[in-house]
Coordinates of N, CA and C in Angstrom, one line a residue:
S823 N -96.1 -33.0 -91.8 CA -95.5 -32.1 -92.9 C -93.5 -32.0 -93.0
A824 N -93.2 -31.7 -93.9 CA -91.7 -31.7 -94.6 C -91.0 -31.4 -93.5
V825 N -89.7 -31.4 -93.1 CA -89.1 -31.2 -92.1 C -88.2 -30.0 -93.1
S826 N -87.1 -28.4 -92.7 CA -86.7 -27.6 -93.2 C -84.8 -28.2 -93.4
V827 N -84.6 -27.8 -94.0 CA -83.1 -28.1 -94.1 C -82.1 -27.2 -94.0
P828 N -81.2 -26.8 -93.3 CA -80.7 -28.4 -92.6 C -81.1 -29.2 -91.6
F829 N -80.9 -30.2 -92.1 CA -81.9 -31.4 -90.7 C -81.1 -32.2 -89.8
T830 N -80.5 -32.6 -88.6 CA -79.6 -33.1 -87.8 C -80.5 -34.2 -87.2
E831 N -80.5 -35.1 -86.9 CA -81.0 -36.4 -86.4 C -79.6 -36.9 -85.3
S832 N -80.2 -36.7 -84.0 CA -78.9 -37.3 -82.6 C -79.9 -39.2 -82.6
F833 N -80.4 -39.1 -82.7 CA -81.2 -40.5 -82.0 C -82.1 -40.1 -80.4
E834 N -81.3 -38.9 -79.5 CA -81.7 -38.6 -78.6 C -83.5 -39.1 -77.9
Y835 N -84.6 -38.4 -79.0 CA -85.4 -38.9 -78.2 C -86.2 -39.7 -79.6
G836 N -85.6 -40.7 -79.9 CA -86.2 -41.5 -80.7 C -86.0 -41.5 -81.8
Y837 N -86.8 -42.0 -83.2 CA -86.9 -42.4 -84.4 C -88.1 -41.9 -85.1
D838 N -89.3 -41.7 -84.6 CA -90.4 -41.9 -84.5 C -90.5 -40.6 -86.6
C839 N -89.6 -40.1 -86.1 CA -89.8 -39.2 -88.0 C -89.1 -40.0 -88.9
W840 N -88.5 -40.9 -88.7 CA -87.6 -42.1 -89.7 C -88.8 -43.3 -90.2
T841 N -88.6 -43.6 -91.5 CA -89.4 -44.5 -92.1 C -88.7 -45.8 -92.0
F842 N -88.7 -46.9 -91.6 CA -87.8 -48.2 -91.5 C -88.8 -49.1 -92.7
I843 N -88.0 -50.0 -93.9 CA -88.6 -51.0 -94.7 C -87.6 -52.0 -94.5
G844 N -88.7 -53.1 -94.4 CA -88.3 -54.5 -94.6 C -88.4 -55.4 -93.6
D845 N -88.6 -57.0 -94.3 CA -88.9 -57.9 -93.0 C -87.5 -58.5 -92.5
N846 N -88.5 -58.6 -91.9 CA -87.5 -59.3 -90.2 C -86.4 -58.0 -89.6
Q847 N -87.1 -57.0 -89.5 CA -86.2 -55.6 -89.3 C -86.2 -55.5 -88.0
Y848 N -85.2 -54.7 -87.6 CA -84.6 -54.9 -86.0 C -84.3 -53.5 -86.3
V849 N -85.0 -52.4 -85.3 CA -84.4 -51.2 -84.8 C -84.6 -50.7 -83.7
N850 N -84.0 -50.1 -82.9 CA -84.3 -49.3 -81.9 C -83.1 -48.4 -81.5
T851 N -83.4 -47.6 -80.2 CA -82.2 -47.1 -79.8 C -81.2 -47.7 -78.6
N852 N -80.1 -47.5 -78.7 CA -78.7 -48.0 -77.9 C -78.0 -47.1 -77.0
S853 N -78.1 -47.3 -76.3 CA -77.5 -46.3 -74.8 C -76.0 -47.0 -75.2
A854 N -75.8 -48.2 -75.6 CA -73.8 -48.8 -76.0 C -73.4 -48.3 -76.7
Q855 N -73.6 -48.1 -78.5 CA -73.5 -47.5 -79.8 C -73.9 -46.2 -80.1
K856 N -72.8 -45.3 -79.8 CA -73.3 -44.2 -80.2 C -71.8 -43.3 -80.1
V857 N -72.0 -42.1 -81.0 CA -71.1 -40.9 -80.6 C -70.9 -39.9 -79.8
S858 N -72.5 -39.8 -80.1 CA -72.5 -38.6 -78.7 C -73.5 -38.7 -78.1
G859 N -73.9 -37.8 -77.0 CA -75.5 -37.5 -76.4 C -75.6 -38.7 -75.0
N860 N -76.5 -39.5 -75.4 CA -76.6 -40.9 -74.3 C -77.9 -41.5 -75.4
L861 N -78.0 -41.7 -76.6 CA -78.3 -43.0 -77.2 C -77.8 -42.8 -78.7
G862 N -77.6 -44.0 -79.9 CA -77.4 -43.9 -81.0 C -78.5 -45.4 -81.6
L863 N -78.9 -45.6 -82.9 CA -79.5 -46.5 -82.9 C -78.9 -47.7 -83.8
S864 N -79.8 -49.0 -83.4 CA -78.8 -50.0 -83.6 C -80.1 -50.3 -84.9
I865 N -79.5 -51.1 -86.2 CA -81.3 -51.5 -87.2 C -80.5 -53.0 -88.2
T866 N -81.4 -53.4 -88.3 CA -80.8 -54.5 -88.8 C -81.4 -54.7 -90.1
K867 N -81.5 -55.1 -91.3 CA -82.4 -55.9 -92.1 C -83.6 -54.1 -92.4
A868 N -83.1 -53.2 -92.8 CA -84.0 -52.4 -93.0 C -83.4 -51.6 -94.1
T869 N -84.3 -50.9 -94.4 CA -84.3 -49.3 -95.9 C -84.4 -48.6 -94.3
I870 N -83.4 -47.6 -94.6 CA -84.0 -46.4 -93.3 C -84.0 -45.0 -94.4
V871 N -85.3 -44.4 -94.1 CA -86.1 -43.3 -94.6 C -85.9 -42.0 -94.3
S872 N -85.4 -41.0 -94.6 CA -85.8 -39.6 -93.1 C -87.3 -39.1 -93.8
P873 N -87.1 -38.0 -92.5 CA -88.7 -37.7 -92.6 C -88.9 -37.0 -94.3
E874 N -90.0 -36.3 -94.4 CA -89.8 -35.7 -96.5 C -89.7 -34.4 -95.8
L875 N -88.3 -33.8 -96.5 CA -87.4 -32.8 -96.4 C -88.3 -32.0 -97.4
D876 N -87.7 -31.0 -96.6 CA -88.6 -28.9 -97.4 C -87.9 -28.8 -98.3
V877 N -87.9 -29.7 -99.9 CA -86.3 -29.0 -100.5 C -87.2 -29.3 -102.2
T878 N -87.1 -28.3 -102.7 CA -87.6 -28.4 -104.2 C -86.7 -29.6 -104.4
S879 N -85.3 -29.6 -104.8 CA -84.4 -30.7 -104.9 C -83.3 -30.8 -104.1
L880 N -82.8 -32.5 -104.2 CA -81.8 -32.7 -103.2 C -80.6 -32.4 -103.9
A881 N -80.4 -32.5 -105.1 CA -79.1 -32.4 -105.7 C -78.4 -31.0 -105.0
D882 N -78.8 -29.8 -104.4 CA -77.6 -29.1 -103.7 C -77.0 -29.5 -102.3
Y883 N -77.5 -31.3 -102.4 CA -77.2 -31.4 -100.2 C -76.3 -32.6 -100.4
M884 N -76.1 -33.0 -99.4 CA -75.4 -34.4 -98.7 C -76.2 -34.7 -97.4
I885 N -75.4 -35.7 -97.5 CA -76.1 -36.5 -95.8 C -74.6 -37.1 -95.2
T886 N -74.6 -37.0 -94.2 CA -73.5 -37.3 -93.5 C -73.8 -38.0 -91.9
G887 N -73.2 -38.7 -91.6 CA -73.2 -39.2 -89.9 C -72.4 -40.2 -90.1
W888 N -72.5 -40.7 -89.0 CA -71.9 -41.6 -88.0 C -72.2 -43.3 -88.7
V889 N -71.2 -44.0 -89.0 CA -71.9 -45.9 -88.8 C -70.9 -46.9 -88.4
R890 N -71.1 -47.5 -87.9 CA -70.3 -48.6 -87.2 C -71.3 -50.3 -87.7
S891 N -70.3 -51.2 -87.9 CA -71.5 -52.5 -87.8 C -70.2 -53.5 -87.5
N892 N -70.9 -54.7 -86.9 CA -70.4 -55.7 -86.4 C -69.7 -56.7 -87.0
V893 N -69.7 -56.6 -88.2 CA -68.7 -57.4 -89.5 C -68.0 -56.0 -90.5
G894 N -67.0 -56.1 -91.1 CA -66.1 -55.4 -91.8 C -66.1 -55.5 -93.3
D895 N -66.1 -55.1 -93.8 CA -66.3 -55.7 -95.5 C -67.6 -55.5 -96.5
V896 N -68.6 -54.6 -95.6 CA -70.0 -54.8 -96.1 C -70.0 -53.3 -96.5
D897 N -71.0 -53.0 -97.5 CA -71.6 -51.5 -98.2 C -72.9 -51.1 -98.0
L898 N -73.0 -49.7 -97.5 CA -74.1 -49.0 -97.4 C -74.5 -48.2 -98.6
S899 N -75.6 -48.1 -99.3 CA -76.1 -48.0 -100.6 C -77.2 -46.9 -100.3
I900 N -76.8 -45.8 -100.6 CA -77.4 -44.6 -100.4 C -77.7 -43.7 -101.4
G901 N -79.0 -43.2 -101.1 CA -79.3 -42.7 -102.6 C -81.3 -42.2 -101.8
V902 N -81.7 -41.5 -103.0 CA -83.2 -40.9 -102.2 C -83.9 -41.7 -102.6
M903 N -85.7 -41.3 -103.0 CA -86.7 -42.1 -102.8 C -87.9 -41.5 -103.3
T904 N -89.1 -41.4 -103.4 CA -90.3 -40.1 -103.9 C -91.2 -40.8 -103.0
D905 N -91.0 -42.2 -102.6 CA -91.8 -42.7 -102.2 C -91.6 -42.9 -100.8
A906 N -91.6 -42.8 -99.1 CA -91.0 -43.0 -98.5 C -91.4 -44.2 -97.5
G907 N -92.5 -44.9 -98.5 CA -93.1 -46.2 -98.1 C -93.1 -46.8 -99.2
D908 N -92.5 -47.1 -100.3 CA -92.4 -47.7 -101.5 C -90.9 -48.0 -101.6
V909 N -90.4 -49.2 -101.5 CA -88.8 -49.2 -102.0 C -88.5 -48.9 -103.0
S910 N -89.4 -49.9 -104.0 CA -88.8 -49.9 -105.2 C -89.0 -48.1 -105.8
T911 N -89.4 -47.3 -105.4 CA -88.6 -46.0 -105.8 C -87.6 -45.4 -105.4
F912 N -86.5 -46.3 -104.6 CA -85.1 -46.1 -104.0 C -84.3 -45.9 -104.5
E913 N -83.4 -44.9 -105.4 CA -82.8 -44.6 -106.5 C -81.4 -44.6 -105.8
P914 N -80.3 -45.6 -105.6 CA -79.1 -45.3 -105.6 C -78.1 -44.3 -106.1
I915 N -77.7 -43.8 -105.5 CA -76.5 -42.4 -105.6 C -75.1 -43.0 -105.7
G916 N -74.8 -43.7 -104.5 CA -73.6 -44.1 -104.0 C -73.6 -45.4 -103.1
T917 N -71.7 -46.1 -102.9 CA -72.2 -47.0 -101.7 C -70.9 -45.9 -100.7
Y918 N -71.5 -46.5 -99.8 CA -70.3 -46.1 -99.2 C -69.6 -47.9 -98.3
H919 N -68.2 -47.9 -97.9 CA -68.1 -48.9 -97.8 C -67.0 -49.1 -96.3
I920 N -67.9 -50.1 -95.3 CA -67.3 -50.2 -94.0 C -66.0 -51.2 -94.3
Q921 N -65.2 -50.6 -94.3 CA -63.2 -51.7 -93.9 C -63.7 -52.7 -92.6
D922 N -63.8 -51.8 -91.5 CA -63.5 -52.7 -90.3 C -64.7 -53.0 -89.2
G923 N -65.0 -53.8 -89.3 CA -66.1 -54.3 -88.3 C -66.2 -53.2 -86.8
W924 N -66.6 -52.8 -85.8 CA -66.5 -52.4 -84.8 C -65.6 -50.9 -84.4
K925 N -66.0 -50.3 -85.7 CA -64.9 -48.6 -85.7 C -66.6 -47.8 -86.1
W926 N -66.0 -46.6 -85.6 CA -67.1 -45.9 -86.2 C -66.0 -44.6 -87.1
C927 N -67.3 -44.5 -88.2 CA -66.9 -44.0 -89.7 C -67.5 -43.2 -89.7
Q928 N -67.0 -42.0 -90.2 CA -67.8 -40.7 -90.6 C -68.4 -41.3 -92.5
F929 N -69.3 -41.5 -92.7 CA -69.7 -41.2 -93.9 C -70.4 -40.2 -94.9
R930 N -70.4 -39.8 -95.6 CA -70.9 -38.4 -96.4 C -71.3 -38.9 -97.8
M931 N -72.6 -38.5 -98.5 CA -72.7 -39.0 -100.0 C -73.3 -37.5 -100.6
Y932 N -72.4 -37.0 -101.2 CA -73.7 -35.7 -101.7 C -74.6 -36.8 -103.2
F933 N -75.7 -35.3 -103.1 CA -76.8 -35.7 -104.6 C -76.8 -35.0 -105.6
N934 N -75.7 -34.1 -105.9 CA -75.7 -33.4 -107.3 C -75.4 -34.2 -108.5
D935 N -75.3 -35.2 -108.5 CA -75.4 -36.7 -109.5 C -76.6 -36.6 -109.6
L936 N -78.1 -36.1 -108.9 CA -79.4 -35.7 -109.8 C -79.7 -34.8 -110.9
L937 N -79.1 -34.3 -110.9 CA -78.4 -33.5 -111.8 C -78.5 -33.6 -113.9
S938 N -77.8 -34.9 -113.7 CA -77.7 -35.2 -114.8 C -78.8 -36.1 -115.0
D939 N -78.8 -36.5 -116.6 CA -80.0 -36.7 -117.4 C -80.5 -38.0 -116.6
D940 N -79.4 -39.4 -116.1 CA -79.6 -40.6 -116.3 C -80.5 -40.3 -114.4
Y941 N -81.2 -39.7 -113.6 CA -81.6 -39.4 -112.1 C -82.7 -38.0 -112.3
A942 N -83.4 -38.1 -113.8 CA -84.6 -37.1 -114.0 C -85.7 -37.2 -113.3
D943 N -85.6 -38.8 -113.8 CA -87.1 -38.8 -112.9 C -87.4 -38.8 -111.1
F944 N -86.5 -38.5 -110.5 CA -85.8 -38.3 -109.3 C -85.0 -37.0 -109.1
R945 N -85.1 -36.3 -109.8 CA -84.7 -35.2 -109.2 C -85.5 -34.1 -108.4
S946 N -86.6 -34.3 -108.3 CA -87.5 -33.8 -107.2 C -88.0 -34.8 -106.0
A947 N -87.1 -35.9 -106.0 CA -87.5 -36.5 -104.4 C -87.1 -35.8 -103.5
R948 N -87.5 -36.3 -102.2 CA -88.0 -35.7 -101.4 C -87.5 -36.4 -99.7
Y949 N -87.0 -37.0 -100.3 CA -86.5 -38.8 -99.1 C -85.0 -38.9 -99.4
V950 N -84.0 -38.5 -98.4 CA -82.8 -39.4 -98.2 C -83.0 -41.1 -97.9
A951 N -82.3 -42.0 -98.8 CA -82.6 -43.1 -98.5 C -81.1 -44.1 -98.1
I952 N -81.3 -45.4 -96.8 CA -79.9 -46.0 -96.7 C -80.5 -46.9 -96.9
Y953 N -79.7 -47.9 -97.6 CA -80.2 -49.3 -97.7 C -78.8 -50.2 -97.2
L954 N -79.2 -51.1 -96.0 CA -78.9 -52.0 -95.4 C -79.0 -53.4 -96.2
P955 N -77.7 -53.9 -96.2 CA -77.9 -55.4 -96.6 C -78.7 -56.1 -96.0
Q956 N -79.3 -57.2 -96.4 CA -81.0 -58.0 -96.1 C -79.6 -59.4 -95.4
E957 N -79.0 -58.6 -94.8 CA -78.4 -59.9 -93.5 C -78.0 -59.9 -92.4
D958 N -77.7 -60.9 -91.8 CA -77.8 -60.9 -90.3 C -76.4 -60.1 -89.6
V959 N -76.4 -58.6 -90.1 CA -75.8 -58.1 -89.7 C -76.4 -56.7 -89.0
S960 N -75.6 -56.4 -87.9 CA -75.7 -55.5 -86.8 C -75.2 -53.9 -88.0
F961 N -76.0 -52.8 -87.6 CA -75.7 -51.3 -88.0 C -76.2 -50.7 -86.8
F962 N -74.8 -49.7 -86.6 CA -75.6 -48.5 -85.9 C -75.0 -47.1 -86.2
M963 N -75.8 -46.3 -86.2 CA -75.8 -44.9 -86.6 C -76.4 -44.0 -85.8
D964 N -75.4 -42.5 -85.7 CA -75.4 -41.7 -84.7 C -75.1 -40.3 -85.5
D965 N -75.8 -38.9 -85.2 CA -75.3 -37.6 -85.9 C -75.4 -37.7 -87.3
I966 N -76.6 -38.0 -86.8 CA -76.5 -37.9 -89.0 C -77.2 -36.5 -89.5
A967 N -76.5 -35.4 -90.5 CA -77.1 -34.7 -91.1 C -77.6 -34.7 -92.4
I968 N -78.6 -33.8 -92.9 CA -78.5 -33.6 -94.5 C -78.5 -32.0 -94.5
V969 N -77.1 -31.6 -95.1 CA -77.1 -30.4 -95.3 C -76.6 -30.1 -96.6
P970 N -76.4 -28.6 -97.0 CA -76.1 -27.8 -98.1 C -74.7 -28.9 -98.6
A971 N -74.7 -29.0 -99.4 CA -73.3 -29.4 -99.9 C -72.4 -28.0 -100.2
P972 N -70.9 -28.6 -99.5 CA -69.8 -27.2 -99.9 C -69.6 -27.3 -101.2
Q973 N -68.8 -26.5 -102.0 CA -68.4 -25.6 -103.4 C -67.4 -27.1 -103.7
C974 N -66.4 -27.2 -102.6 CA -65.3 -28.3 -102.7 C -65.7 -29.3 -102.5
K975 N -66.2 -30.5 -102.9 CA -66.4 -31.7 -102.6 C -66.0 -32.4 -102.5
Q976 N -66.1 -33.5 -101.0 CA -65.0 -34.3 -100.3 C -65.0 -36.0 -101.1
P977 N -63.3 -36.3 -101.9 CA -63.9 -37.3 -102.7 C -64.8 -38.8 -102.0
V978 N -65.0 -39.5 -103.0 CA -66.1 -41.1 -102.4 C -65.5 -41.9 -103.0
E979 N -66.2 -42.8 -102.3 CA -65.3 -44.1 -102.7 C -64.4 -44.3 -102.5
A980 N -63.4 -43.7 -102.0 CA -61.9 -44.3 -102.1 C -61.6 -45.6 -101.9
K981 N -60.2 -46.0 -102.2 CA -60.3 -47.1 -102.3 C -58.6 -47.7 -102.3
I982 N -57.6 -48.6 -101.5 CA -56.4 -49.2 -101.8 C -56.8 -50.0 -102.8
D983 N -56.2 -49.7 -104.4 CA -56.5 -50.8 -105.4 C -55.4 -52.3 -105.7
A984 N -54.0 -51.6 -105.2 CA -53.2 -52.6 -104.8 C -51.7 -51.9 -104.4
V985 N -50.9 -52.7 -103.8 CA -50.0 -52.5 -102.7 C -48.8 -53.4 -103.3
T986 N -48.2 -53.0 -103.3 CA -46.3 -53.7 -103.9 C -45.4 -53.6 -102.4
S987 N -44.2 -53.6 -102.2 CA -43.1 -53.7 -101.3 C -42.6 -52.2 -101.3
N988 N -43.2 -51.1 -101.5 CA -42.5 -49.9 -101.3 C -43.8 -48.8 -101.9
S989 N -44.9 -49.3 -102.5 CA -46.0 -48.6 -103.2 C -47.6 -48.8 -102.9
A990 N -48.2 -48.0 -102.7 CA -49.8 -48.2 -103.1 C -50.8 -47.4 -103.9
T991 N -51.4 -48.0 -104.9 CA -52.5 -47.4 -106.1 C -53.7 -47.3 -105.2
L992 N -54.2 -45.9 -105.1 CA -54.9 -45.6 -104.8 C -56.2 -44.9 -105.7
S993 N -57.4 -45.4 -105.5 CA -58.5 -44.8 -106.3 C -59.8 -43.8 -105.1
W994 N -60.6 -43.0 -106.3 CA -61.7 -42.8 -105.9 C -63.3 -42.0 -106.6
T995 N -63.7 -41.7 -106.4 CA -64.6 -40.7 -107.3 C -64.6 -39.8 -107.0
S996 N -64.5 -37.9 -107.7 CA -64.7 -37.4 -107.9 C -65.9 -36.5 -108.2
K997 N -66.0 -36.0 -106.8 CA -67.4 -35.0 -107.0 C -67.7 -33.4 -107.2
S998 N -66.6 -33.0 -107.1 CA -66.3 -31.6 -107.9 C -65.5 -31.7 -109.1
D999 N -64.9 -30.7 -109.8 CA -64.1 -30.9 -111.2 C -63.0 -30.4 -110.8
E1000 N -62.4 -31.1 -109.6 CA -60.5 -30.8 -109.3 C -59.8 -31.8 -110.1
T1001 N -58.6 -31.3 -110.3 CA -57.9 -32.2 -111.1 C -56.7 -32.4 -110.5
S1002 N -56.6 -31.9 -109.1 CA -55.6 -32.2 -108.3 C -55.7 -32.8 -106.5
W1003 N -55.3 -34.0 -106.3 CA -55.4 -34.4 -104.7 C -54.3 -34.4 -104.1
N1004 N -54.3 -33.7 -102.4 CA -53.9 -34.6 -101.5 C -53.6 -35.5 -100.7
V1005 N -52.8 -36.4 -101.0 CA -52.9 -38.2 -100.2 C -51.5 -38.0 -99.2
V1006 N -51.8 -38.3 -98.0 CA -51.4 -38.4 -96.6 C -51.5 -40.0 -96.5
A1007 N -50.0 -40.6 -96.3 CA -50.3 -41.9 -95.5 C -49.2 -41.6 -94.3
R1008 N -49.7 -42.6 -93.7 CA -49.6 -42.1 -92.1 C -49.0 -43.6 -91.1
I1009 N -47.9 -43.3 -90.4 CA -47.8 -45.0 -89.4 C -48.3 -44.0 -87.9
G1010 N -49.7 -44.7 -87.9 CA -49.5 -43.6 -86.6 C -50.5 -42.9 -86.6
E1011 N -49.8 -41.8 -86.0 CA -49.7 -40.1 -85.9 C -48.7 -39.5 -86.6
R1012 N -47.6 -40.7 -87.4 CA -46.5 -40.0 -87.9 C -47.0 -39.7 -89.8
V1013 N -46.7 -38.9 -89.9 CA -47.0 -38.4 -91.5 C -45.9 -38.9 -92.0
M1014 N -45.5 -39.9 -92.8 CA -44.4 -40.2 -93.7 C -44.5 -39.8 -95.0
V1015 N -45.5 -39.9 -95.7 CA -45.6 -39.5 -97.0 C -47.2 -38.2 -97.3
D1016 N -46.7 -37.2 -97.8 CA -47.6 -36.0 -97.5 C -47.7 -34.8 -99.4
T1017 N -48.2 -35.5 -99.9 CA -47.8 -35.5 -101.7 C -49.1 -34.9 -102.5
I1018 N -49.1 -33.8 -103.1 CA -50.2 -34.1 -104.3 C -50.0 -34.6 -105.5
V1019 N -51.0 -35.4 -105.9 CA -51.6 -36.2 -107.1 C -52.4 -35.3 -108.1
T1020 N -51.5 -35.9 -109.6 CA -52.8 -34.9 -110.6 C -53.4 -36.7 -111.5
S1021 N -53.8 -37.3 -111.0 CA -53.9 -39.0 -111.5 C -54.8 -39.4 -110.5
N1022 N -56.1 -39.8 -111.1 CA -56.9 -41.4 -110.4 C -56.7 -41.8 -111.2
P1023 N -56.4 -43.4 -111.1 CA -55.9 -43.5 -110.0 C -54.6 -43.3 -109.6
A1024 N -53.9 -43.2 -108.3 CA -52.6 -42.9 -108.0 C -51.8 -43.4 -107.9
T1025 N -50.5 -43.3 -108.2 CA -49.7 -44.6 -107.6 C -49.0 -43.7 -105.6
I1026 N -48.3 -43.9 -104.8 CA -48.0 -43.3 -103.9 C -46.6 -43.9 -103.3
T1027 N -45.4 -43.9 -103.7 CA -44.5 -44.7 -103.9 C -43.3 -44.1 -102.7
G1028 N -42.1 -44.9 -102.2 CA -41.6 -44.6 -101.7 C -41.8 -45.2 -100.1
L1029 N -42.7 -45.8 -100.1 CA -43.1 -46.4 -98.8 C -41.8 -47.4 -98.2
Q1030 N -42.3 -47.8 -96.9 CA -41.2 -48.8 -96.1 C -42.1 -50.6 -96.7
H1031 N -41.3 -51.3 -96.8 CA -41.7 -52.3 -96.7 C -42.5 -53.1 -95.1
S1032 N -42.4 -53.9 -95.6 CA -44.0 -54.7 -94.2 C -44.4 -53.7 -93.4
T1033 N -45.0 -52.5 -93.6 CA -45.6 -51.7 -92.8 C -46.4 -51.2 -92.8
T1034 N -47.8 -50.6 -92.2 CA -48.7 -50.8 -92.4 C -48.8 -48.9 -92.5
Y1035 N -49.7 -48.8 -93.0 CA -49.9 -47.6 -93.8 C -51.4 -47.7 -93.8
D1036 N -51.9 -45.8 -92.7 CA -53.6 -45.3 -92.7 C -53.2 -44.2 -94.3
F1037 N -54.5 -44.3 -95.1 CA -54.5 -42.8 -96.2 C -55.5 -42.3 -96.3
T1038 N -54.9 -41.5 -96.4 CA -56.4 -40.1 -96.4 C -56.3 -38.5 -98.2
L1039 N -57.1 -38.8 -98.1 CA -56.8 -37.8 -99.3 C -58.0 -36.2 -99.2
K1040 N -57.7 -35.6 -100.0 CA -58.5 -34.6 -99.9 C -58.6 -33.7 -101.0
A1041 N -59.6 -33.4 -102.0 CA -59.7 -32.0 -103.0 C -58.9 -31.1 -102.7
I1042 N -58.3 -30.5 -104.1 CA -57.9 -29.6 -103.9 C -58.8 -28.5 -105.1
C1043 N -59.1 -27.9 -104.6 CA -60.5 -26.9 -105.7 C -59.9 -25.9 -106.6
S1044 N -58.9 -25.4 -106.0 CA -58.6 -23.8 -106.4 C -57.3 -23.8 -105.2
D1045 N -56.7 -22.4 -105.5 CA -55.5 -22.1 -104.4 C -56.1 -21.9 -102.7
V1046 N -57.6 -22.0 -103.1 CA -57.9 -21.1 -101.9 C -59.5 -21.9 -101.3
A1047 N -59.3 -23.1 -102.3 CA -60.5 -24.5 -102.0 C -59.8 -25.8 -102.0
E1048 N -60.1 -25.7 -100.4 CA -60.0 -27.8 -100.6 C -61.1 -28.5 -100.1
S1049 N -61.3 -29.7 -99.9 CA -61.9 -30.1 -99.5 C -61.5 -30.9 -98.0
D1050 N -63.0 -31.2 -97.2 CA -62.7 -32.3 -95.8 C -62.0 -33.2 -96.2
V1051 N -61.1 -34.3 -95.7 CA -60.3 -34.9 -95.9 C -61.5 -36.7 -95.6
T1052 N -61.1 -37.4 -97.1 CA -61.5 -38.7 -96.8 C -60.7 -39.7 -96.8
E1053 N -61.2 -40.8 -95.3 CA -60.3 -41.9 -95.4 C -60.5 -42.9 -96.4
V1054 N -59.4 -42.5 -96.9 CA -59.2 -44.4 -98.0 C -59.2 -45.0 -97.4
G1055 N -58.5 -45.6 -96.7 CA -58.5 -47.4 -96.1 C -56.9 -47.2 -94.9
R1056 N -56.5 -48.8 -94.8 CA -55.6 -49.6 -94.2 C -54.7 -50.7 -95.2
A1057 N -53.4 -50.2 -95.0 CA -52.9 -51.3 -95.9 C -51.6 -51.7 -95.7
T1058 N -51.3 -52.5 -96.0 CA -49.9 -53.1 -95.2 C -49.1 -53.7 -96.4
T1059 N -47.7 -52.9 -96.5 CA -46.8 -53.0 -97.7 C -46.3 -55.0 -98.0
E1060 N -46.1 -55.1 -99.1 CA -45.4 -56.2 -99.2 C -44.3 -56.7 -98.4
C1061 N -43.5 -57.5 -97.7 CA -42.4 -57.6 -97.9 C -41.3 -57.1 -98.5
G1062 N -40.2 -57.1 -98.1 CA -38.3 -56.4 -99.5 C -38.4 -57.7 -100.2

């Protein structure tokens, strides 16, 4: 039977409620790869499908969780399915990029795109699915949650497009109708740049040459509403 939402999964008691699709797949709990509790999930070469969710539509919901892989520069494709046993019914909503291997990252994906005409055939989908590359890449997951989406949604698919000796250009995909964003650049724990931008992509200037920065951003939806923080990534400026 369908499970109620909000729905959370820590994999402390296994993964029997989930469906895994893929040839030569490997799925197991792992006591060494976890964010909290005693167990996380190890997966290779599989599409991961949630239990059936007791919703009319997933358009007002989001999925969040923690993931790491044994290599960097790989993508997860996150979407919905109408039939948990048929991977051909998988419809991607977006991708999450894992930049660095062996680093836990919090992923997040909103499903409000289901309201558009392009997704009309999937608007009533009741399964969330995560498609993993069908390669020899090991993924680890923990603390997955499918919950109502906030009004001010976190930017997704954020990346660093270009770097010079004193600047970095960032871009992202907005999931709300905001027109300004707060961008922060850090060296370690020190905040070096904290600025409001009104364009996407945005070029952040005034950086030091030959220096490694970690960039984050968040949406500003109103005077009283801001999104959660999105990790954009790490980049080193060119020599001066």
